[in-house]
Amino acid sequence: MSTITAKREVGSSNEEETDLRRGPWTLEEDSLLIHYIARHGEGRWNMLAKSAGLKRTGKSCRLRWLNYLKPDIKRGNLTPQEQLLILELHSKWGNRWSKIAQHLPGRTDNEIKNYWRTRVQKQARQLNIESGSKRFIDAVKCFWMPRLLQKMEQSSASNSPTMIMKSFNNHAEASSMSTSSISNNIPNSPSPPQRELFMDVPNNQFSNMSSPNNNNNNVPPSSDSLQFSSQLFDMPQHVAAASNSPNVFENNNVYYYNNNPIVQENWNNVVDANGNNNYGGAMMEGLSMDPLSLMGTYYDIPQFDFQTCGSDWILDNNNNNMGDTLWNMDSM
DNA sequence: AAAAGACTCAACCGCGGAGAC
DNA sequence: CGTCTCCGCGGTTGAGTCTTT
């Protein structure tokens, strides 16, 4: 174990050279750290702290860099897609924040952890159920996730930067629609700019995407074999696996997934930074299908869950319907 | 307008694993 | 082996900010 031998209050008048600073970082410290890492790279944090002339622990430097200063860190609120992914991944892995963060490019484990504690656990408290309980997980799947999808749908209607969102239009009817009616369902956007898909994607992911064999190390290698879909579209990685799914077939230029027609022209528009379409399979699932069945597909949630949700089957400890009365989407 | 309460999130802490010696 | 150091992770704190009363 490392020990910090000389701690003193920040700004102490007796501060000596060997004292370590604590508390908020100053602009000057940030600048020192940034410039040092730009010259020498990150790692060896204790040595780095000393060499850079920072009166901070290596730990503190590492934290500041990874959680705040690193250039590819995404700012701003988590998107509904990201929230959805967090919920899904947390149900899979629990409080493995760093692992979850690996699947949300630009987001830090700290940020995700904070999100979980301040938003998700708050909901659990309001529902008077334990946040890790099966009851809560059910509530998340049945109420929160579908409503996030709704949000995604709404945001895609108002601004359409993300094609994947268009897939969730009119979910109640979509699964029974003919191909043409589904096509008509997609908002008319004649020849949408192809690159608008990548509005929020850091540059390093372009290179990661467009060149599968490159050695870009900015995005940590995933434990799963397919990386691109979740990195680009904020979807779980196993979505990407559908590109090879035996459930996808083509008939008369119409593609089907689990017997649901998919509008081909839309995933044909999905291109990477070089104009190449690499993502047909991943996008296929995201287009023009019943979002509830998609949810089941994407998030390993049995259809049954959704079909039973929406009724009064899930009540909190006070017999309130959690979905109708207590699930506060404004706090998401 | 002010006080109180709620919320956010950067930063800290302790712990455990990995590697060097 | 045991000890030490470094590193990364998850849990927690608390100052600052926002919202409500």
Coordinates of C-alpha atoms (C1' of nucleotides) in Angstrom, one line a residue:
Chain A
M1 CA 0.0 0.0 0.0
S2 CA 1.1 3.5 -0.8
T3 CA 1.0 6.0 2.0
I4 CA 0.7 9.7 1.8
T5 CA 3.2 11.0 4.2
A6 CA 2.7 14.7 4.1
K7 CA -0.9 16.0 3.8
R8 CA -1.7 19.5 4.7
E9 CA -4.7 21.7 4.1
V10 CA -4.7 23.4 0.8
G11 CA -3.3 26.9 0.9
S12 CA -1.6 26.4 4.2
S13 CA 0.8 29.1 5.0
N14 CA 3.3 26.4 6.1
E15 CA 3.2 24.6 2.9
E16 CA 6.5 23.1 2.0
E17 CA 7.9 21.7 -1.2
T18 CA 7.1 18.1 -0.1
D19 CA 3.5 18.8 0.8
L20 CA 0.8 17.5 -1.4
R21 CA -2.1 19.6 -2.6
R22 CA -5.6 18.3 -2.3
G23 CA -9.0 19.6 -3.4
P24 CA -10.0 21.3 -6.6
W25 CA -7.4 21.6 -9.3
T26 CA -6.3 25.0 -10.5
L27 CA -5.9 26.0 -14.1
E28 CA -2.2 26.1 -13.7
E29 CA -2.1 22.5 -12.4
D30 CA -4.4 21.4 -15.3
S31 CA -2.1 23.1 -17.7
L32 CA 1.0 21.5 -16.2
L33 CA -0.6 18.1 -16.4
I34 CA -1.9 18.5 -20.0
H35 CA 1.4 19.7 -21.3
Y36 CA 3.4 17.0 -19.5
I37 CA 1.2 14.2 -20.9
A38 CA 1.3 15.8 -24.3
R39 CA 5.0 15.5 -24.3
H40 CA 5.5 12.3 -22.4
G41 CA 2.3 10.4 -22.5
E42 CA 0.3 9.0 -19.6
G43 CA 1.1 6.3 -17.1
R44 CA 3.6 6.0 -14.3
W45 CA 1.5 8.4 -12.4
N46 CA 3.6 8.9 -9.3
M47 CA 6.7 9.6 -11.4
L48 CA 4.6 11.8 -13.7
A49 CA 3.3 13.9 -10.8
K50 CA 6.8 14.6 -9.6
S51 CA 8.3 15.2 -13.0
A52 CA 5.6 17.5 -14.0
G53 CA 6.2 19.6 -10.9
L54 CA 2.7 18.9 -9.5
K55 CA 2.3 18.7 -5.8
R56 CA -0.3 16.0 -6.2
T57 CA -0.4 12.3 -5.8
G58 CA -0.1 10.2 -8.8
K59 CA -3.5 9.0 -8.1
S60 CA -4.9 12.4 -8.1
C61 CA -3.2 13.2 -11.4
R62 CA -4.6 10.1 -13.0
L63 CA -8.1 10.9 -11.8
R64 CA -7.9 14.4 -13.0
W65 CA -6.7 13.3 -16.4
L66 CA -9.1 10.4 -16.9
N67 CA -12.2 12.1 -15.6
Y68 CA -11.7 15.6 -16.7
L69 CA -8.8 16.6 -18.9
K70 CA -8.6 13.8 -21.4
P71 CA -9.5 15.3 -24.8
D72 CA -12.0 12.7 -25.9
I73 CA -14.2 13.1 -22.8
K74 CA -17.8 13.9 -23.8
R75 CA -19.5 16.7 -22.0
G76 CA -23.1 17.3 -21.3
N77 CA -26.0 15.1 -20.2
L78 CA -26.2 11.5 -21.0
T79 CA -28.4 10.9 -24.0
P80 CA -31.4 8.6 -23.7
Q81 CA -29.4 6.0 -25.8
E82 CA -26.5 6.2 -23.3
Q83 CA -28.9 5.9 -20.4
L84 CA -30.5 2.9 -22.0
L85 CA -27.2 1.3 -22.5
I86 CA -26.2 2.0 -18.9
L87 CA -29.3 0.3 -17.7
E88 CA -28.8 -2.7 -19.9
L89 CA -25.1 -3.1 -19.0
H90 CA -25.7 -2.6 -15.3
S91 CA -28.3 -5.3 -15.4
K92 CA -25.6 -7.5 -16.9
W93 CA -22.6 -6.5 -14.9
G94 CA -23.7 -4.7 -11.8
N95 CA -21.5 -2.0 -10.4
R96 CA -18.7 -2.6 -12.8
W97 CA -18.5 1.0 -13.7
S98 CA -15.2 0.9 -15.6
K99 CA -16.4 -2.0 -17.7
I100 CA -19.7 -0.2 -18.4
A101 CA -17.7 3.0 -19.3
Q102 CA -15.7 1.1 -21.9
H103 CA -18.9 0.7 -23.8
L104 CA -19.8 4.4 -23.7
P105 CA -17.2 6.3 -25.6
G106 CA -16.2 9.6 -24.0
R107 CA -18.0 8.8 -20.7
T108 CA -16.1 8.0 -17.6
D109 CA -16.7 5.4 -15.0
N110 CA -17.1 8.2 -12.5
E111 CA -19.8 9.9 -14.5
I112 CA -21.7 6.7 -15.0
K113 CA -21.4 5.9 -11.3
N114 CA -22.7 9.4 -10.4
Y115 CA -25.5 8.9 -12.9
W116 CA -26.5 5.7 -11.3
R117 CA -26.3 7.0 -7.8
T118 CA -28.1 10.3 -8.4
R119 CA -30.7 9.3 -10.9
V120 CA -31.3 5.6 -10.9
Q121 CA -31.0 5.0 -7.2
K122 CA -33.1 8.1 -6.6
Q123 CA -35.9 6.4 -8.6
A124 CA -35.5 3.3 -6.5
R125 CA -35.8 5.3 -3.3
Q126 CA -38.9 7.0 -4.6
L127 CA -40.4 3.6 -5.5
N128 CA -39.4 2.4 -2.1
I129 CA -37.6 -0.6 -3.5
E130 CA -34.1 -1.7 -3.3
S131 CA -32.1 -0.5 -6.3
G132 CA -30.4 -3.9 -6.9
S133 CA -33.5 -6.0 -6.4
K134 CA -35.2 -8.0 -9.1
R135 CA -38.3 -5.8 -8.5
F136 CA -36.3 -2.7 -9.5
I137 CA -34.7 -4.4 -12.5
D138 CA -38.2 -5.3 -13.7
A139 CA -39.3 -1.8 -13.2
V140 CA -36.4 -0.5 -15.1
K141 CA -37.1 -2.8 -18.0
C142 CA -40.8 -2.3 -18.0
F143 CA -41.1 1.4 -17.5
W144 CA -37.8 3.2 -17.7
M145 CA -36.4 1.6 -20.8
P146 CA -39.6 1.9 -22.9
R147 CA -39.9 5.5 -21.8
L148 CA -36.3 6.2 -22.8
L149 CA -37.2 4.8 -26.1
Q150 CA -40.0 7.2 -26.3
K151 CA -37.7 10.0 -25.5
M152 CA -35.3 8.8 -28.2
E153 CA -38.3 8.7 -30.6
Q154 CA -39.2 12.3 -29.7
S155 CA -35.8 13.6 -30.1
S156 CA -35.4 11.9 -33.4
A157 CA -38.6 13.6 -34.5
S158 CA -37.4 17.0 -33.7
N159 CA -33.9 16.7 -34.9
S160 CA -32.8 13.7 -36.9
P161 CA -29.1 13.4 -36.5
T162 CA -29.3 9.7 -35.5
M163 CA -30.9 7.4 -37.9
I164 CA -31.2 4.6 -35.4
M165 CA -33.8 6.6 -33.6
K166 CA -36.0 6.7 -36.6
S167 CA -36.5 3.1 -36.2
F168 CA -38.7 3.5 -33.2
N169 CA -41.5 5.4 -34.9
N170 CA -45.0 4.3 -34.3
H171 CA -44.0 1.2 -32.4
A172 CA -47.4 0.1 -31.6
E173 CA -48.2 -0.5 -35.3
A174 CA -44.9 -1.1 -36.8
S175 CA -44.7 -4.8 -36.5
S176 CA -47.8 -5.4 -38.4
M177 CA -47.2 -2.9 -41.2
S178 CA -46.4 -3.6 -44.7
T179 CA -42.9 -2.7 -45.9
S180 CA -44.2 0.3 -47.8
S181 CA -46.2 1.7 -44.9
I182 CA -43.1 1.4 -42.7
S183 CA -41.1 3.2 -45.3
N184 CA -43.6 6.0 -45.3
N185 CA -43.4 6.1 -41.6
I186 CA -39.8 7.3 -41.7
P187 CA -39.8 11.0 -41.7
N188 CA -39.2 12.5 -45.2
S189 CA -35.7 13.7 -45.3
P190 CA -34.6 13.7 -48.9
S191 CA -31.0 12.5 -49.1
P192 CA -30.1 13.3 -45.5
P193 CA -26.4 14.2 -45.1
Q194 CA -24.8 10.9 -44.5
R195 CA -22.3 12.1 -42.0
E196 CA -24.9 13.5 -39.7
L197 CA -24.9 10.1 -38.0
F198 CA -21.5 10.8 -36.6
M199 CA -22.2 14.2 -35.0
D200 CA -21.2 13.1 -31.6
V201 CA -18.6 10.6 -32.4
P202 CA -15.1 11.6 -31.6
N203 CA -12.6 11.4 -34.4
N204 CA -10.7 8.6 -33.0
Q205 CA -13.8 6.4 -33.5
F206 CA -13.9 7.2 -37.1
S207 CA -10.6 5.6 -37.5
N208 CA -11.6 2.8 -35.3
M209 CA -14.6 2.2 -37.3
S210 CA -13.4 2.6 -40.8
S211 CA -10.4 0.5 -40.4
P212 CA -11.1 -2.6 -38.4
N213 CA -7.5 -3.7 -38.3
N214 CA -6.0 -0.5 -37.2
N215 CA -4.1 -0.1 -34.0
N216 CA -6.0 2.7 -32.6
N217 CA -5.7 2.4 -28.8
N218 CA -8.0 5.3 -27.9
V219 CA -10.9 3.0 -27.4
P220 CA -10.1 0.2 -25.0
P221 CA -10.4 -3.2 -26.5
S222 CA -13.7 -4.8 -25.8
S223 CA -14.2 -8.2 -24.2
D224 CA -16.8 -8.9 -26.9
S225 CA -15.8 -9.5 -30.4
L226 CA -17.9 -6.8 -32.0
Q227 CA -17.2 -3.3 -31.0
F228 CA -18.5 -0.9 -33.5
S229 CA -22.2 -0.8 -33.0
S230 CA -22.2 0.2 -29.4
Q231 CA -19.4 2.7 -29.9
L232 CA -21.2 4.5 -32.7
F233 CA -24.8 4.1 -31.9
D234 CA -24.7 3.7 -28.2
M235 CA -26.2 0.3 -28.6
P236 CA -25.1 -2.9 -26.9
Q237 CA -22.5 -4.7 -28.8
H238 CA -24.5 -7.8 -29.4
V239 CA -26.7 -5.7 -31.6
A240 CA -23.9 -5.9 -34.1
A241 CA -23.9 -9.6 -34.0
A242 CA -27.2 -9.5 -35.8
S243 CA -25.3 -8.7 -39.0
N244 CA -24.7 -12.4 -39.1
S245 CA -28.0 -13.4 -37.7
P246 CA -29.7 -16.3 -39.3
N247 CA -32.9 -14.5 -38.5
V248 CA -32.1 -11.9 -41.1
F249 CA -33.2 -12.8 -44.7
E250 CA -33.8 -11.1 -47.9
N251 CA -36.8 -11.5 -50.3
N252 CA -37.4 -9.3 -53.3
N253 CA -35.1 -6.6 -52.1
V254 CA -36.8 -6.5 -48.8
Y255 CA -34.9 -7.6 -45.8
Y256 CA -36.6 -9.2 -42.8
Y257 CA -35.6 -9.8 -39.3
N258 CA -37.7 -12.2 -37.3
N259 CA -40.2 -11.8 -40.1
N260 CA -40.4 -8.1 -39.7
P261 CA -39.6 -6.2 -42.8
I262 CA -36.7 -3.7 -42.7
V263 CA -36.3 -0.8 -45.0
Q264 CA -33.2 -1.4 -46.9
E265 CA -32.6 2.1 -48.3
N266 CA -32.1 3.5 -44.9
W267 CA -29.3 1.3 -43.8
N268 CA -27.7 1.8 -47.2
N269 CA -27.4 5.4 -46.2
V270 CA -25.3 4.5 -43.2
V271 CA -21.7 5.2 -44.0
D272 CA -18.5 5.7 -42.2
A273 CA -16.3 8.8 -42.5
N274 CA -15.0 7.4 -45.8
G275 CA -18.4 6.9 -47.3
N276 CA -18.3 3.2 -46.9
N277 CA -21.2 1.3 -45.6
N278 CA -19.9 -1.1 -43.0
Y279 CA -22.9 -1.3 -40.8
G280 CA -25.7 -2.7 -42.7
G281 CA -26.2 -5.5 -40.4
A282 CA -26.0 -3.5 -37.3
M283 CA -28.4 -0.9 -38.6
M284 CA -30.9 -3.4 -40.0
E285 CA -32.1 -4.2 -36.6
G286 CA -32.5 -0.6 -35.8
L287 CA -34.8 0.3 -38.6
S288 CA -38.5 0.1 -38.9
M289 CA -39.2 -2.6 -36.5
D290 CA -41.5 -2.8 -33.5
P291 CA -39.4 -1.2 -30.8
L292 CA -40.8 -3.5 -28.2
S293 CA -39.6 -6.6 -30.1
L294 CA -36.4 -4.7 -30.7
M295 CA -36.0 -4.0 -27.1
G296 CA -36.3 -7.7 -26.4
T297 CA -33.7 -8.4 -29.1
Y298 CA -31.3 -5.7 -28.1
Y299 CA -31.5 -5.9 -24.4
D300 CA -32.2 -9.6 -23.8
I301 CA -35.6 -8.8 -22.4
P302 CA -38.2 -11.4 -23.1
Q303 CA -41.1 -10.1 -25.1
F304 CA -43.3 -11.2 -22.3
D305 CA -41.9 -8.6 -20.1
F306 CA -43.2 -5.8 -22.2
Q307 CA -46.5 -7.4 -22.9
T308 CA -47.2 -7.7 -19.3
C309 CA -45.9 -4.2 -18.5
G310 CA -48.2 -1.3 -18.8
S311 CA -50.9 -3.1 -16.8
D312 CA -51.1 -2.9 -13.1
W313 CA -49.0 -5.9 -12.4
I314 CA -46.1 -4.1 -10.9
L315 CA -46.9 -2.2 -7.8
D316 CA -44.7 -0.6 -5.3
N317 CA -44.8 -1.3 -1.6
N318 CA -47.8 1.1 -1.3
N319 CA -49.7 -0.6 -4.1
N320 CA -49.1 2.3 -6.4
N321 CA -48.5 1.5 -10.0
M322 CA -44.9 2.5 -10.5
G323 CA -45.2 3.2 -14.1
D324 CA -48.1 5.5 -13.9
T325 CA -47.6 7.3 -10.7
L326 CA -44.0 7.3 -9.6
W327 CA -41.7 6.9 -12.5
N328 CA -40.4 10.4 -12.9
M329 CA -38.9 10.8 -16.3
D330 CA -38.1 14.4 -15.8
S331 CA -35.3 13.4 -13.5
M332 CA -33.7 11.3 -16.1
Chain B
dA1 C1' -35.3 38.1 -1.3
dA2 C1' -33.6 34.8 1.7
dA3 C1' -33.3 30.4 3.9
dA4 C1' -33.6 25.5 3.5
dG5 C1' -33.3 21.5 1.2
dA6 C1' -32.0 18.8 -2.8
dC7 C1' -29.0 17.7 -6.3
dT8 C1' -24.6 17.3 -9.0
dC9 C1' -20.2 15.9 -9.8
dA10 C1' -15.2 16.4 -9.0
dA11 C1' -12.2 14.6 -5.9
dC12 C1' -10.8 11.7 -2.2
dC13 C1' -10.3 7.2 0.3
dG14 C1' -9.5 2.4 1.1
dC15 C1' -8.9 -1.8 -0.9
dG16 C1' -7.1 -5.4 -3.7
dG17 C1' -4.5 -7.1 -7.7
dA18 C1' -0.2 -7.1 -10.3
dG19 C1' 4.5 -6.9 -10.8
dA20 C1' 9.2 -6.1 -9.2
dC21 C1' 12.6 -7.3 -6.0
Chain C
dC1 C1' 7.6 -16.9 -0.3
dG2 C1' 7.1 -11.9 1.8
dT3 C1' 7.3 -7.1 1.2
dC4 C1' 6.9 -2.9 -1.3
dT5 C1' 5.1 0.1 -4.8
dC6 C1' 2.1 1.3 -8.3
dC7 C1' -2.2 1.3 -10.4
dG8 C1' -7.1 0.9 -11.0
dC9 C1' -11.6 0.2 -9.1
dG10 C1' -15.8 1.1 -6.5
dG11 C1' -17.6 3.6 -2.6
dT12 C1' -18.0 8.0 -0.4
dT13 C1' -17.7 12.9 0.6
dG14 C1' -18.6 17.7 0.4
dA15 C1' -18.5 22.2 -2.0
dG16 C1' -20.9 24.5 -5.2
dT17 C1' -25.2 25.1 -7.6
dC18 C1' -30.0 24.8 -8.3
dT19 C1' -34.8 24.5 -6.8
dT20 C1' -38.3 25.0 -3.6
dT21 C1' -40.6 27.1 0.2

